[in-house]
Coordinates of C-alpha atoms and ligand atoms in Angstrom, one line a residue:
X173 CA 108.6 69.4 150.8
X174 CA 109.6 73.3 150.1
X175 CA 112.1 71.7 147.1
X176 CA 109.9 70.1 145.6
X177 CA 107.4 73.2 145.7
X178 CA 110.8 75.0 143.6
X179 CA 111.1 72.3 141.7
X180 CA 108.9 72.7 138.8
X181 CA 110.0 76.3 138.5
X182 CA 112.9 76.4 135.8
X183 CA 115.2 78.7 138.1
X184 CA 114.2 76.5 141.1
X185 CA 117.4 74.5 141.5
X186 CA 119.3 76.9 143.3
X187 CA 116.5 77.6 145.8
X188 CA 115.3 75.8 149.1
X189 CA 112.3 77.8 149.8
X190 CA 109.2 79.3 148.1
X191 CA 108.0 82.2 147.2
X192 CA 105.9 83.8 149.5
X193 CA 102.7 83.5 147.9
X194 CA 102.1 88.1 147.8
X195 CA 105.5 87.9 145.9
X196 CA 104.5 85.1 143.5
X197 CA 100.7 86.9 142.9
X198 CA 102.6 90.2 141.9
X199 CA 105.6 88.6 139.7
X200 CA 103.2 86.2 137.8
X201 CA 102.6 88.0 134.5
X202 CA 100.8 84.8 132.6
X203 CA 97.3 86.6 132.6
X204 CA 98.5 89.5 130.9
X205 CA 101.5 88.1 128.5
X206 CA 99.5 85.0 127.2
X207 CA 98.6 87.5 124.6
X208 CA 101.5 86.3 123.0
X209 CA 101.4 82.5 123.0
X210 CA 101.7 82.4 119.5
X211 CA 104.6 84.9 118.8
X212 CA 106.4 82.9 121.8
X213 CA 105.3 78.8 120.1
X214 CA 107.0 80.9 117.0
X215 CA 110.2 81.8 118.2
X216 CA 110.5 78.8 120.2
X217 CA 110.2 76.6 117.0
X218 CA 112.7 79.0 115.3
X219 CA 115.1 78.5 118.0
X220 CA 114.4 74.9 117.9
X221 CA 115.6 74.9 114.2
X222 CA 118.5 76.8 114.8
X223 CA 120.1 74.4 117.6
X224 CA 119.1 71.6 115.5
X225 CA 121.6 73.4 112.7
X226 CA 124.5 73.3 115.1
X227 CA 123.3 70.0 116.5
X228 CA 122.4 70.7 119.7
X229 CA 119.5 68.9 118.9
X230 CA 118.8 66.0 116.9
X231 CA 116.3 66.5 113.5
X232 CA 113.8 63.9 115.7
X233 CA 114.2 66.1 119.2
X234 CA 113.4 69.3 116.4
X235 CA 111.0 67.7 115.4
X236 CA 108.8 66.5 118.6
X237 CA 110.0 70.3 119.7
X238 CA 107.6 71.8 117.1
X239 CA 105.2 69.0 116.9
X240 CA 104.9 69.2 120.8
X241 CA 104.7 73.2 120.1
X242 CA 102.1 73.7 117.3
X243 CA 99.6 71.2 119.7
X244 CA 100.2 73.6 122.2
X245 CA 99.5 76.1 119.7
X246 CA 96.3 74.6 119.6
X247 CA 95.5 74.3 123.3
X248 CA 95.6 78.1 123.3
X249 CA 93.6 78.8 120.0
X250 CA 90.9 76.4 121.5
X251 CA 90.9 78.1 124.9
X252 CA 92.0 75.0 126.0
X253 CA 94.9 75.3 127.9
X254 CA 95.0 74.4 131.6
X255 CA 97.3 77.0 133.2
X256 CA 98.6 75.4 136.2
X257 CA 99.9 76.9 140.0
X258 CA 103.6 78.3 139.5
X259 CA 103.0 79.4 135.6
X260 CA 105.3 82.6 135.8
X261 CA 104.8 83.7 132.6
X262 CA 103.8 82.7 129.0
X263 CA 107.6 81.6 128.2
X264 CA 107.7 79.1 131.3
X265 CA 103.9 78.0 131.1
X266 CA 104.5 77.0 127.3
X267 CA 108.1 75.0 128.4
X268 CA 106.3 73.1 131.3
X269 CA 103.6 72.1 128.4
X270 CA 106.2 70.9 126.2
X271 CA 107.4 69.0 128.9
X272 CA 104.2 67.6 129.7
X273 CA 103.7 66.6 126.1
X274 CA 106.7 65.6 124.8
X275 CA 109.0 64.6 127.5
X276 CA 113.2 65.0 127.9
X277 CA 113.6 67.0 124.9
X278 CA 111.9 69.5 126.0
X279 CA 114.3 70.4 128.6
X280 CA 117.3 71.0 125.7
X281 CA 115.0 73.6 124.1
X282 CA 115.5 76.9 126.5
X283 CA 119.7 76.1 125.9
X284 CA 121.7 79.4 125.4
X285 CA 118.4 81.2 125.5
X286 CA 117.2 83.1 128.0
X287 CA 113.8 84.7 129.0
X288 CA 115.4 87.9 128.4
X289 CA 115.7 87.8 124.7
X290 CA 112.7 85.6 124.5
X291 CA 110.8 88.2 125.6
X292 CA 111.9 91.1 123.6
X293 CA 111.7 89.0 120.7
X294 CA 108.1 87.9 121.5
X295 CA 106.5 91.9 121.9
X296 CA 108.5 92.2 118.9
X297 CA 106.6 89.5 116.9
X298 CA 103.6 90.8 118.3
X299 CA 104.1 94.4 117.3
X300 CA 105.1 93.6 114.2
X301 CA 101.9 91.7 113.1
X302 CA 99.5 94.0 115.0
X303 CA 100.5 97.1 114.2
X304 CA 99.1 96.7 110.7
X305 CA 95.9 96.5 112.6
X306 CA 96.1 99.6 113.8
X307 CA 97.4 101.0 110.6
X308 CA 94.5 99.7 108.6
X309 CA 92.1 101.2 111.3
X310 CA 93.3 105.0 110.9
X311 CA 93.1 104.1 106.6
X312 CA 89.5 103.3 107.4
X313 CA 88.9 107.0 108.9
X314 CA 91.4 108.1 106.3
X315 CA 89.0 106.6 103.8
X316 CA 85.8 107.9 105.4
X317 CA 86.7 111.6 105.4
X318 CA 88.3 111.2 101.8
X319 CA 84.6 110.1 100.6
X320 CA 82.5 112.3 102.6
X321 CA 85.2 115.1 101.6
X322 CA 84.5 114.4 97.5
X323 CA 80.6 114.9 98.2
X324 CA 80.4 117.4 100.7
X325 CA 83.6 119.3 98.6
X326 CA 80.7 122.4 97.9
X327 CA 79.9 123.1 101.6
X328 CA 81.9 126.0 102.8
X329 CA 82.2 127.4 106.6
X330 CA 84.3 129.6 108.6
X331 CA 87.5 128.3 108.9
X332 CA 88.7 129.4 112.6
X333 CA 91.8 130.1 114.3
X334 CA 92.2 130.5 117.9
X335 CA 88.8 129.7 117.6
X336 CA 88.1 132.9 115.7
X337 CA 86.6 132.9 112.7
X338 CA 89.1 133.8 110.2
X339 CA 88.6 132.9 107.2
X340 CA 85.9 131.1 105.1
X341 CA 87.0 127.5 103.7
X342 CA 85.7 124.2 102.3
X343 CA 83.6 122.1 105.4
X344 CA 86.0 119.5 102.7
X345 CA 89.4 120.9 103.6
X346 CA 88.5 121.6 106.9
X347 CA 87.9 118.1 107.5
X348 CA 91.0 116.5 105.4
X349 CA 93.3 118.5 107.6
X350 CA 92.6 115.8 110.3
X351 CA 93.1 113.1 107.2
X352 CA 96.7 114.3 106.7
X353 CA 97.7 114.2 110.5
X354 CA 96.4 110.5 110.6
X355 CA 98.6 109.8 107.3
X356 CA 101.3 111.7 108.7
X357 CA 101.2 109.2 111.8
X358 CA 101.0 106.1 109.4
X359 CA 104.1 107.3 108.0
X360 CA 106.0 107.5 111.3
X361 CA 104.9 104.3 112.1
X362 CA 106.8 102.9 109.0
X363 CA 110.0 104.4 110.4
X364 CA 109.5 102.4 113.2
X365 CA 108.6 99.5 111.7
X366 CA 112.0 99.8 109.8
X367 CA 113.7 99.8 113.7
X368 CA 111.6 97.2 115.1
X369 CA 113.1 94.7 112.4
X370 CA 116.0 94.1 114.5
X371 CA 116.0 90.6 116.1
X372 CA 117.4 90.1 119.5
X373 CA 117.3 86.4 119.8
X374 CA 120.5 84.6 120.3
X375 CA 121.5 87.3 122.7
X376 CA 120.4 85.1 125.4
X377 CA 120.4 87.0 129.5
X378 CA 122.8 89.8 128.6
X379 CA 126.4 87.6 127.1
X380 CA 125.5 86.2 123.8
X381 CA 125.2 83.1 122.7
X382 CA 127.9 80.5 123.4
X383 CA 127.0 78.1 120.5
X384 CA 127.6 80.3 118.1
X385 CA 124.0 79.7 116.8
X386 CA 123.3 81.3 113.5
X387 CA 121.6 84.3 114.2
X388 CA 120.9 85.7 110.8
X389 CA 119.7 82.4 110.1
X390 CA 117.1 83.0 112.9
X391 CA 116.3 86.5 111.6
X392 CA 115.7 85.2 108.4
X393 CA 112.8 82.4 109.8
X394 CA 111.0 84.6 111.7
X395 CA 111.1 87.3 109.1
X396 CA 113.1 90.1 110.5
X397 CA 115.5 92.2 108.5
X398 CA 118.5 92.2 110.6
X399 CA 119.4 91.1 114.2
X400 CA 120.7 93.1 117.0
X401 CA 124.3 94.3 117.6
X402 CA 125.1 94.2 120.8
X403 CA 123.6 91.6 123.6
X404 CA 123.2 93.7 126.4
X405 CA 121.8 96.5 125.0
X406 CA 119.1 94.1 123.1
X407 CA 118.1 92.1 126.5
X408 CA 117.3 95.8 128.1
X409 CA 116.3 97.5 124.8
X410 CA 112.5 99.1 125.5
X411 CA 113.4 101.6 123.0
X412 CA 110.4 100.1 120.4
X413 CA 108.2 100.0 122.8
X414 CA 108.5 103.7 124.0
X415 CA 108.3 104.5 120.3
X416 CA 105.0 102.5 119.8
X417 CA 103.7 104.8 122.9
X418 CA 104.7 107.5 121.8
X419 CA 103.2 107.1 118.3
X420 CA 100.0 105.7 119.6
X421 CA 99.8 109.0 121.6
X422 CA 100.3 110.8 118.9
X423 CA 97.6 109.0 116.8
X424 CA 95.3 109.9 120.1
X425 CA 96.0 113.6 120.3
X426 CA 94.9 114.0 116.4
X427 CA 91.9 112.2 117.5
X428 CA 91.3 114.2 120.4
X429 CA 91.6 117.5 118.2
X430 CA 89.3 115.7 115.8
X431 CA 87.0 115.3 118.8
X432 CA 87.0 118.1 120.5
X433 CA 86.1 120.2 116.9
X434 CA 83.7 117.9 116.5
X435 CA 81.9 118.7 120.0
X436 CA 82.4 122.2 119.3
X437 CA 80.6 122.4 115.9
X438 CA 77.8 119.8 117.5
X439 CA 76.9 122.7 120.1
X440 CA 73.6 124.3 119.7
X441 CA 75.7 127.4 119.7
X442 CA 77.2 126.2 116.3
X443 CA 74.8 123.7 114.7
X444 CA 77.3 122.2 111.7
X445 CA 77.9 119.1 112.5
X446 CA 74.8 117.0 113.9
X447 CA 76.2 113.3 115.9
X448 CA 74.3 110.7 114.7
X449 CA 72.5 108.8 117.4
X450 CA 74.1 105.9 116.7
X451 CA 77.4 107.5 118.5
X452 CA 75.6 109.9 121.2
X453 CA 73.9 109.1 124.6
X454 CA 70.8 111.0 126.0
X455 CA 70.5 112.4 130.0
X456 CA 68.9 111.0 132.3
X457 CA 67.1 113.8 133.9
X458 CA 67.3 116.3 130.7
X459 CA 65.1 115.1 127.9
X460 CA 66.3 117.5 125.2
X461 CA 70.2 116.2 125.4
X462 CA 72.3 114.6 123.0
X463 CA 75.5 114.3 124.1
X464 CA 78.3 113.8 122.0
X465 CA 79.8 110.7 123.8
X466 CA 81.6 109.3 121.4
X467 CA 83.6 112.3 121.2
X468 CA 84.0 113.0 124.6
X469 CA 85.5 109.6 125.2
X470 CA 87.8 110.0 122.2
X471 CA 89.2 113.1 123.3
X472 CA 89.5 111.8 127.0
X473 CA 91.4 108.3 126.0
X474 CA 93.4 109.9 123.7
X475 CA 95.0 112.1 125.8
X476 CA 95.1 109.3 128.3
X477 CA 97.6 107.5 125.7
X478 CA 100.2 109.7 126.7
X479 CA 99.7 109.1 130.1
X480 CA 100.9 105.6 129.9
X481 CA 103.7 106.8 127.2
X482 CA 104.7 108.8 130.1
X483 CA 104.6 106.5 132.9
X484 CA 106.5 103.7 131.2
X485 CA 109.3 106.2 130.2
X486 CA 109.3 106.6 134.1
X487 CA 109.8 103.1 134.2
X488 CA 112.9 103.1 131.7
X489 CA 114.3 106.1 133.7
X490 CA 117.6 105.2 135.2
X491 CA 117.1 101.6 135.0
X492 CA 120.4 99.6 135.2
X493 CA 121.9 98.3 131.8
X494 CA 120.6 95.2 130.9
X495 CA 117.0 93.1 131.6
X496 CA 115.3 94.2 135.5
X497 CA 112.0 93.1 136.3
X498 CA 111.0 96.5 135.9
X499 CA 110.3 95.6 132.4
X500 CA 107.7 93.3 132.6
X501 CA 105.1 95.8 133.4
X502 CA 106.6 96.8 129.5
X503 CA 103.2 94.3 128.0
X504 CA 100.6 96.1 130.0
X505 CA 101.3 99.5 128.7
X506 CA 101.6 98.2 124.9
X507 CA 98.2 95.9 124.9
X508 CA 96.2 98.6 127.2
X509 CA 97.6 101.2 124.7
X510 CA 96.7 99.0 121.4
X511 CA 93.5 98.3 122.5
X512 CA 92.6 101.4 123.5
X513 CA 93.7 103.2 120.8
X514 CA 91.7 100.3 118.2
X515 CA 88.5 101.2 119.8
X516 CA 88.9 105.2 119.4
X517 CA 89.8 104.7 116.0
X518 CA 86.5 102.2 115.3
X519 CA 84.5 104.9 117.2
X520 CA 86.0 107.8 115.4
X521 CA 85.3 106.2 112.1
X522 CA 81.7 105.7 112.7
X523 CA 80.7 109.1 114.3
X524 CA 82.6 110.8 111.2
X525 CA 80.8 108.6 108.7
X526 CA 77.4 108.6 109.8
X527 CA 77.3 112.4 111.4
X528 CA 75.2 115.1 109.2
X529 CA 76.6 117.8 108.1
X530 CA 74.2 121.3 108.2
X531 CA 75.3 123.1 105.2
X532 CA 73.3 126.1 106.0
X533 CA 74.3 126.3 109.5
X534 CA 77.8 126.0 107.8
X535 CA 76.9 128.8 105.7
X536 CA 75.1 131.2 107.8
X537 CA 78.1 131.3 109.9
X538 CA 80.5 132.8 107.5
X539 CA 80.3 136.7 108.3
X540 CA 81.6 139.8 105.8
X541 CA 84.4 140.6 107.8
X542 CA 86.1 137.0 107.4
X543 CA 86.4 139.0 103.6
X544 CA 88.5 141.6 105.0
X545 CA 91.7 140.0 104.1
X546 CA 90.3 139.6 100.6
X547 CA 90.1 143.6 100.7
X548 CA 93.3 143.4 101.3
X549 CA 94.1 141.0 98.6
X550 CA 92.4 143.1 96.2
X551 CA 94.0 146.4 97.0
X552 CA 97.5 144.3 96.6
X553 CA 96.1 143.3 93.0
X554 CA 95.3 146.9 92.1
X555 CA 99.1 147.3 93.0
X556 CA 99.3 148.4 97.0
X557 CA 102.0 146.7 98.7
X558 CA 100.7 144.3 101.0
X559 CA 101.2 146.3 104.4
X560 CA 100.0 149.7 102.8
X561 CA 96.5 147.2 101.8
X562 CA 96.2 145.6 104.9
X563 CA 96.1 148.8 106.9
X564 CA 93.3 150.1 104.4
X565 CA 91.5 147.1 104.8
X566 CA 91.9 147.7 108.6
X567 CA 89.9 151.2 108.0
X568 CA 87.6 149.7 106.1
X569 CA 86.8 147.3 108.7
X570 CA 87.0 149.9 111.4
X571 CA 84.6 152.2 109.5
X572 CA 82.1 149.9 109.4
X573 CA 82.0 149.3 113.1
X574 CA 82.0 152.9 113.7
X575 CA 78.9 152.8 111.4
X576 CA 77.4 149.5 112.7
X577 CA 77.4 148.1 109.4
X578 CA 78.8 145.5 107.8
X579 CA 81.7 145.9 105.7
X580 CA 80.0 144.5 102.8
X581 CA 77.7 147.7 103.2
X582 CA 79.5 150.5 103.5
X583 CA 79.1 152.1 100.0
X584 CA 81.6 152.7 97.4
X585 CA 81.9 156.4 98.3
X586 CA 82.9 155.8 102.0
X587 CA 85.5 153.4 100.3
X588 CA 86.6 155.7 98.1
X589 CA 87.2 158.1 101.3
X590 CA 89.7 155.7 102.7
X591 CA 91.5 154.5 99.6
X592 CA 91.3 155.9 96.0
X593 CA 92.5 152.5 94.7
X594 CA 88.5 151.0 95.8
X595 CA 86.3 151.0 92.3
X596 CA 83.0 149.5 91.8
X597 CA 84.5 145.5 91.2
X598 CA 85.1 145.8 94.9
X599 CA 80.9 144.3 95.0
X600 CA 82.9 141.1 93.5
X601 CA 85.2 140.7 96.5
X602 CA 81.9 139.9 98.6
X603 CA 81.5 137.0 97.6
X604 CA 82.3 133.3 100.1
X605 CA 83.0 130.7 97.2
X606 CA 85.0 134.0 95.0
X607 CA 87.2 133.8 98.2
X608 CA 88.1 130.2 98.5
X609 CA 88.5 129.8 94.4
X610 CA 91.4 132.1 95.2
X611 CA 93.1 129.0 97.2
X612 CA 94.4 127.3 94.1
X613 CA 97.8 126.9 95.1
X614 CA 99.2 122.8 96.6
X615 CA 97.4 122.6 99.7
X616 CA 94.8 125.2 99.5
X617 CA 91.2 125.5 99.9
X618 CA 90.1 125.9 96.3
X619 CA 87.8 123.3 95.0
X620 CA 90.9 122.6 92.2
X621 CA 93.5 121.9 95.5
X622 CA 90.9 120.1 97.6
X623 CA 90.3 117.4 94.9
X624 CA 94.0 117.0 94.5
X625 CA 94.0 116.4 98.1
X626 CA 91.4 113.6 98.1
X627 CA 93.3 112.1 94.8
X628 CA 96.3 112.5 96.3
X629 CA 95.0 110.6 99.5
X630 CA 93.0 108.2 98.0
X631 CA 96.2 107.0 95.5
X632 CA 97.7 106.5 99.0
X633 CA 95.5 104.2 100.1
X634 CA 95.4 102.1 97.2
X635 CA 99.4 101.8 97.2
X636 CA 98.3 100.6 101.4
X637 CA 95.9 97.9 100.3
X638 CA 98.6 96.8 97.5
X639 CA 101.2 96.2 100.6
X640 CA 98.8 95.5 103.0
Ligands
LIG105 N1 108.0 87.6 132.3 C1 109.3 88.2 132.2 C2 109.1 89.6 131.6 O1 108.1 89.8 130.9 C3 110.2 87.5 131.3 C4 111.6 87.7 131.5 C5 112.1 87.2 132.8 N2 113.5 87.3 132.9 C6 114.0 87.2 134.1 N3 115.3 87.3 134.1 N4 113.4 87.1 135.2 O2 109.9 90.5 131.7

């Protein structure tokens, strides 16, 4: 009775006994890695075709193979499949099918294949045609700030750092600066991309294959760009997967900065940014709150991206060469991670689109003293070295504490006191927009370098859409 419990299991012949039902709970990974039913019908048919090229399998047994496999295909697309008691995973649930459905040859298809390079080849299928999900979900936010940056490009505020004001700047180039971080991330996902190509099929447990099936053939149908060069390291190789984590956490901790200025600015305290209600939640005992929700949760999932980034490196730590069971937990991480990170994206692009934007609040921030490197600036145009001008503009500012003025107020008489280089065109330093016109170099806040930006950004996009 217990063999024929191990029989339908397709590493059952060597056993006598079953699996203690805890064991068999914790190992089956079928409810998790069904996710990639199609990516594993895929290779499956691949492989099919490539023992039928060195005749392991008859054109006919190919062809029931993939028949048998694209109805399966179905099943799953439908909802329809009936998983059954002892379905491991999604690579044995799919061969007992095939069995079901098409009978004897069935049982050639899994030969000099192995789970092992099945199921690195099947997250890599699946990262390699959802990834450009996530992609076009940051060009969607990318998009968003480029738009709202061209209209709002006339709305200046103080420009902070260690959350200082320090200088004043376009609301425009304050808000691109997140833009660039998410293109910078899209960019780095391309170089991964470029080392996720790499297919590991026909590398079979951890030897090779004995058939000498033709691998590049194999890359070549399921569209990678190259296959793997050594077996053993391919069967055991997490390495994409860590770098997927690591880039999504990445992606998350740019959000979370978004967020978290975002929060800042929606204070009372600060007034620039108002959440629309759309993407913010009331109290339940306070009826004056709106609480920036959608932020909050942003910042707090982002940063929780690294925690699973961190934990499956953990799991990679000091694991022996080759495939250990340790790596099935590898699917969890990288579906929790993807969707995760797909929702804060969605949520991010809404609360950025449809927040308001106080342009006085903006502007009523901006104080005289942010100017006081501008004092500087001038006294280095009337031809002060820069150190010499900076300590004068540090009198200046001094002075008008001592006087409990602004600096803006101080006449040109007390100027003249601290510096004979001050003459009366110093009332034209006072000025916010004056300031930030002086930006105009790449990558500055002058309206002139903030368009560029948004050109620059928005040519990008189009090239995306073009590959996309
Ligand atoms: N479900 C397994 C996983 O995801 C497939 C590989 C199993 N390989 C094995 N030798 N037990 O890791």
């Amino acid at each position: 009775m217990e063999s024929k419990e191990t029989e339908h299991k397709l590493w059952g012949g060597r056993f006598t006994h079953s699996t203690d039902p805890k064991l068999e709970a914790l190992n089956e990974s079928l409810h998790f890695d069904k996710r990639m039913y199609a990516e594993d019908i895929e290779g499956s048919k691949a492989f099919a075709q490539g023992l039928s090229r060195i005749n392991l399998l008859t054109k006919e047994e190919m062809m029931q193979i993939c028949d048998g496999l694209d109805k399966i295909q179905i099943e799953w697309d439908k909802n329809e499949f009936a998983i059954k008691n002892g379905d491991e995973d999604i690579h044995t649930a799919n061969e007992r099918r095939l069995k079901e459905l098409i009978g004897e040859p069935a049982t050639k298809l899994h030969v000099g294949r192995s789970r092992n390079d099945q199921v690195v080849t099947d997250m890599k299928l699946w990262l390699k045609k959802n990834l450009g999900v996530l992609q076009y979900e940051i060009c969607e936010l990318i998009r968003v700030v480029a738009t709202r940056s061209l209209k709002e490009i006339e709305i200046i505020m103080p420009g902070y750092t260690h959350l200082q004001r320090a200088q004043p700047v376009r609301w425009s180039h304050y808000l691109l600066s997140h833009a660039w971080n998410l293109k910078n991330d899209c960019d780095r996902l391309e170089n991964n991309l470029r080392l996720l190509d790499l297919l590991p099929l026909g590398s079979g447990a951890l030897a090779g294959n004995p058939f000498n099936i033709d691998r590049l053939e194999l890359a070549k149908s399921l569209q990678f760009a190259d296959v793997t060069d050594n077996s053993m390291q391919a069967v055991g190789d997490r390495n994409f997967i860590a770098d997927f984590l690591f880039w999504a956490s990445m992606v998350g901790i740019h959000l979370s900065r978004l967020a978290e200025d975002l929060i800042i600015y929606s204070s009372k305290e600060f007034e620039f940014v108002t959440i629309d209600e759309s993407y913010s939640t009331g109290s339940s005992l306070m009826p004056q709150k709106r609480n920036p929700d959608s932020l909050e949760l942003i910042r707090c999932i982002g940063g929780s991206l690294f925690g699973q980034c961190c934990s499956f490196m953990m799991v990679l730590k000091s694991l022996p060469s080759t495939y250990n069971k340790d790596l099935q937990c590898d699917k969890e991480s990288m579906f929790s991670t993807f969707d995760k990170l797909k929702s804060i994206l969605q949520v991010a692009t809404g609360t950025v689109k449809t927040l308001k934007v106080n342009e006085d609040k903006c502007k009523s921030a901006l104080s005289y003293e942010m100017l006081a490197t501008d004092v500087a600036y001038y006294l280095v145009r009337k031809g002060v070295a820069f150190r010499a001008a900076h300590h004068i503009a540090g009198q200046v500012v001094a002075e008008a504490e001592k006087k409990n003025v602004s600096i803006n107020a101080l006449t040109l008489e007390e100027l003249k006191n601290i510096s004979l280089h001050f003459e009366v065109d110093i009332g034209k330093v006072w000025n916010y927009e004056n300031s930030i016109e002086q930006y105009r170099a790449i990558g500055g806040t002058a309206k002139v370098s903030v368009i560029n930006q948004i050109r620059k950004l928005e040519a990008w996009l189009v090239n995306k859409e073009k590959l996309a």
